[in-house]
Amino acid sequence: MTDTTGLGPEDGKLITLARASRARNAAAEGAAVRDETGRTYVATTVSLPSLELTALQAAVAAAASSEASALEAAVVVTEAKELTEADRAVADDLKTQVVVIAAPDGVPASITRR
């Protein structure tokens, strides 16, 4: 069971979605975001010869292309202990209120509220 101490049930769902996407695609990272209207977007790491995106960048791109102007929450499931500078910047671009980094087992490693 995923430990979502300090998170609401909607944020717990984002962890579940990001974990499932990561596992399904056997990707390095999975991410899920929720926009200001409650819509969710899920993505994994993109690694193509001509395009490289982190999972969070891909999820934010999907949200932005659907006209999201802000994110209530973002979750990244990864083995990394912190977001990259590029991921922090993309979270800032959409004024993300809660950013969660979760381990592959779904346990939050960090929760940042803005």
PDB file of C-alpha atoms in Angstrom:
ATOM      1  CA  MET A   1       0.000   0.000   0.000  1.00  0.00           C
ATOM      2  CA  THR A   2       1.258   3.459  -0.867  1.00  0.00           C
ATOM      3  CA  ASP A   3       2.066   5.677   2.113  1.00  0.00           C
ATOM      4  CA  THR A   4       0.624   9.071   1.303  1.00  0.00           C
ATOM      5  CA  THR A   5       1.004  10.660   4.713  1.00  0.00           C
ATOM      6  CA  GLY A   6       0.394  14.371   4.388  1.00  0.00           C
ATOM      7  CA  LEU A   7      -1.268  14.003   1.002  1.00  0.00           C
ATOM      8  CA  GLY A   8      -4.929  14.023   0.085  1.00  0.00           C
ATOM      9  CA  PRO A   9      -6.624  11.167  -1.751  1.00  0.00           C
ATOM     10  CA  GLU A  10      -6.370  12.988  -5.104  1.00  0.00           C
ATOM     11  CA  ASP A  11      -2.598  13.254  -4.700  1.00  0.00           C
ATOM     12  CA  GLY A  12      -2.472   9.564  -3.790  1.00  0.00           C
ATOM     13  CA  LYS A  13      -4.223   8.818  -7.088  1.00  0.00           C
ATOM     14  CA  LEU A  14      -1.509  10.727  -8.931  1.00  0.00           C
ATOM     15  CA  ILE A  15       1.114   8.480  -7.337  1.00  0.00           C
ATOM     16  CA  THR A  16      -0.827   5.407  -8.435  1.00  0.00           C
ATOM     17  CA  LEU A  17      -1.173   6.717 -12.000  1.00  0.00           C
ATOM     18  CA  ALA A  18       2.521   7.636 -12.258  1.00  0.00           C
ATOM     19  CA  ARG A  19       3.623   4.257 -10.876  1.00  0.00           C
ATOM     20  CA  ALA A  20       1.357   2.351 -13.245  1.00  0.00           C
ATOM     21  CA  SER A  21       2.522   4.314 -16.273  1.00  0.00           C
ATOM     22  CA  ARG A  22       6.175   3.842 -15.344  1.00  0.00           C
ATOM     23  CA  ALA A  23       5.711   0.096 -14.872  1.00  0.00           C
ATOM     24  CA  ARG A  24       3.620  -0.369 -18.034  1.00  0.00           C
ATOM     25  CA  ASN A  25       6.254   1.354 -20.191  1.00  0.00           C
ATOM     26  CA  ALA A  26       9.275   0.026 -18.260  1.00  0.00           C
ATOM     27  CA  ALA A  27      10.415   3.650 -18.124  1.00  0.00           C
ATOM     28  CA  ALA A  28      12.969   5.314 -15.880  1.00  0.00           C
ATOM     29  CA  GLU A  29      10.324   7.737 -14.562  1.00  0.00           C
ATOM     30  CA  GLY A  30       6.585   8.150 -14.482  1.00  0.00           C
ATOM     31  CA  ALA A  31       4.771  11.404 -13.792  1.00  0.00           C
ATOM     32  CA  ALA A  32       1.203  12.506 -13.258  1.00  0.00           C
ATOM     33  CA  VAL A  33      -0.110  16.047 -12.922  1.00  0.00           C
ATOM     34  CA  ARG A  34      -3.496  17.556 -12.062  1.00  0.00           C
ATOM     35  CA  ASP A  35      -4.467  20.909 -13.529  1.00  0.00           C
ATOM     36  CA  GLU A  36      -6.546  23.703 -12.025  1.00  0.00           C
ATOM     37  CA  THR A  37      -9.761  22.123 -13.316  1.00  0.00           C
ATOM     38  CA  GLY A  38      -9.008  18.652 -11.932  1.00  0.00           C
ATOM     39  CA  ARG A  39      -7.957  17.046 -15.218  1.00  0.00           C
ATOM     40  CA  THR A  40      -5.032  14.618 -14.972  1.00  0.00           C
ATOM     41  CA  TYR A  41      -2.219  13.946 -17.399  1.00  0.00           C
ATOM     42  CA  VAL A  42       0.208  11.041 -17.197  1.00  0.00           C
ATOM     43  CA  ALA A  43       3.509  10.472 -19.000  1.00  0.00           C
ATOM     44  CA  THR A  44       6.776   8.615 -18.828  1.00  0.00           C
ATOM     45  CA  THR A  45      10.311   9.447 -19.844  1.00  0.00           C
ATOM     46  CA  VAL A  46      10.664  10.036 -23.598  1.00  0.00           C
ATOM     47  CA  SER A  47      13.975   8.990 -25.099  1.00  0.00           C
ATOM     48  CA  LEU A  48      14.055   9.213 -28.878  1.00  0.00           C
ATOM     49  CA  PRO A  49      16.978  10.037 -31.142  1.00  0.00           C
ATOM     50  CA  SER A  50      15.495  13.472 -31.807  1.00  0.00           C
ATOM     51  CA  LEU A  51      13.614  14.140 -28.544  1.00  0.00           C
ATOM     52  CA  GLU A  52      14.421  13.667 -24.870  1.00  0.00           C
ATOM     53  CA  LEU A  53      11.929  14.608 -22.147  1.00  0.00           C
ATOM     54  CA  THR A  54      11.695  13.751 -18.506  1.00  0.00           C
ATOM     55  CA  ALA A  55       8.394  12.261 -17.414  1.00  0.00           C
ATOM     56  CA  LEU A  56       7.412  15.543 -15.744  1.00  0.00           C
ATOM     57  CA  GLN A  57       8.261  17.565 -18.844  1.00  0.00           C
ATOM     58  CA  ALA A  58       6.116  15.219 -20.947  1.00  0.00           C
ATOM     59  CA  ALA A  59       3.165  15.387 -18.517  1.00  0.00           C
ATOM     60  CA  VAL A  60       3.381  19.183 -18.318  1.00  0.00           C
ATOM     61  CA  ALA A  61       3.555  19.394 -22.112  1.00  0.00           C
ATOM     62  CA  ALA A  62       0.344  17.350 -22.338  1.00  0.00           C
ATOM     63  CA  ALA A  63      -1.337  19.625 -19.788  1.00  0.00           C
ATOM     64  CA  ALA A  64      -0.135  22.800 -21.477  1.00  0.00           C
ATOM     65  CA  SER A  65      -1.279  21.578 -24.891  1.00  0.00           C
ATOM     66  CA  SER A  66      -4.737  21.089 -23.358  1.00  0.00           C
ATOM     67  CA  GLU A  67      -4.723  24.730 -22.222  1.00  0.00           C
ATOM     68  CA  ALA A  68      -3.909  24.152 -18.548  1.00  0.00           C
ATOM     69  CA  SER A  69      -2.643  27.378 -17.035  1.00  0.00           C
ATOM     70  CA  ALA A  70      -1.726  26.042 -13.590  1.00  0.00           C
ATOM     71  CA  LEU A  71      -1.162  22.725 -11.836  1.00  0.00           C
ATOM     72  CA  GLU A  72      -2.577  21.818  -8.458  1.00  0.00           C
ATOM     73  CA  ALA A  73      -0.141  18.924  -8.073  1.00  0.00           C
ATOM     74  CA  ALA A  74       2.620  16.996  -9.794  1.00  0.00           C
ATOM     75  CA  VAL A  75       4.049  13.599  -8.887  1.00  0.00           C
ATOM     76  CA  VAL A  76       7.236  12.052 -10.228  1.00  0.00           C
ATOM     77  CA  VAL A  77       7.956   8.388  -9.523  1.00  0.00           C
ATOM     78  CA  THR A  78      11.679   7.918  -9.844  1.00  0.00           C
ATOM     79  CA  GLU A  79      14.748   6.526  -8.171  1.00  0.00           C
ATOM     80  CA  ALA A  80      16.231  10.034  -8.066  1.00  0.00           C
ATOM     81  CA  LYS A  81      16.169  11.844  -4.741  1.00  0.00           C
ATOM     82  CA  GLU A  82      15.353  15.281  -6.163  1.00  0.00           C
ATOM     83  CA  LEU A  83      14.039  16.934  -9.285  1.00  0.00           C
ATOM     84  CA  THR A  84      16.397  18.131 -11.945  1.00  0.00           C
ATOM     85  CA  GLU A  85      16.721  21.861 -12.485  1.00  0.00           C
ATOM     86  CA  ALA A  86      14.730  21.492 -15.721  1.00  0.00           C
ATOM     87  CA  ASP A  87      11.897  19.715 -13.871  1.00  0.00           C
ATOM     88  CA  ARG A  88      11.812  22.391 -11.175  1.00  0.00           C
ATOM     89  CA  ALA A  89      11.596  25.036 -13.884  1.00  0.00           C
ATOM     90  CA  VAL A  90       8.727  23.334 -15.717  1.00  0.00           C
ATOM     91  CA  ALA A  91       6.832  22.923 -12.426  1.00  0.00           C
ATOM     92  CA  ASP A  92       7.367  26.633 -11.767  1.00  0.00           C
ATOM     93  CA  ASP A  93       6.145  27.526 -15.273  1.00  0.00           C
ATOM     94  CA  LEU A  94       2.671  26.243 -14.395  1.00  0.00           C
ATOM     95  CA  LYS A  95       2.709  27.484 -10.785  1.00  0.00           C
ATOM     96  CA  THR A  96       2.534  23.932  -9.397  1.00  0.00           C
ATOM     97  CA  GLN A  97       1.221  24.038  -5.831  1.00  0.00           C
ATOM     98  CA  VAL A  98       2.365  20.571  -4.636  1.00  0.00           C
ATOM     99  CA  VAL A  99       5.296  18.590  -6.032  1.00  0.00           C
ATOM    100  CA  VAL A 100       5.845  15.027  -4.835  1.00  0.00           C
ATOM    101  CA  ILE A 101       8.839  12.842  -5.556  1.00  0.00           C
ATOM    102  CA  ALA A 102       7.981   9.221  -4.864  1.00  0.00           C
ATOM    103  CA  ALA A 103      10.131   6.131  -4.875  1.00  0.00           C
ATOM    104  CA  PRO A 104       9.243   3.299  -7.266  1.00  0.00           C
ATOM    105  CA  ASP A 105       7.276   1.617  -4.455  1.00  0.00           C
ATOM    106  CA  GLY A 106       5.105   4.746  -4.228  1.00  0.00           C
ATOM    107  CA  VAL A 107       6.380   6.012  -0.896  1.00  0.00           C
ATOM    108  CA  PRO A 108       6.853   9.799  -1.060  1.00  0.00           C
ATOM    109  CA  ALA A 109      10.500  10.766  -0.669  1.00  0.00           C
ATOM    110  CA  SER A 110       9.664  14.483  -0.599  1.00  0.00           C
ATOM    111  CA  ILE A 111       6.627  16.727  -0.668  1.00  0.00           C
ATOM    112  CA  THR A 112       7.084  20.377  -1.587  1.00  0.00           C
ATOM    113  CA  ARG A 113       4.228  22.823  -1.145  1.00  0.00           C
ATOM    114  CA  ARG A 114       4.408  26.244  -2.790  1.00  0.00           C
TER     115      ARG A 114
END
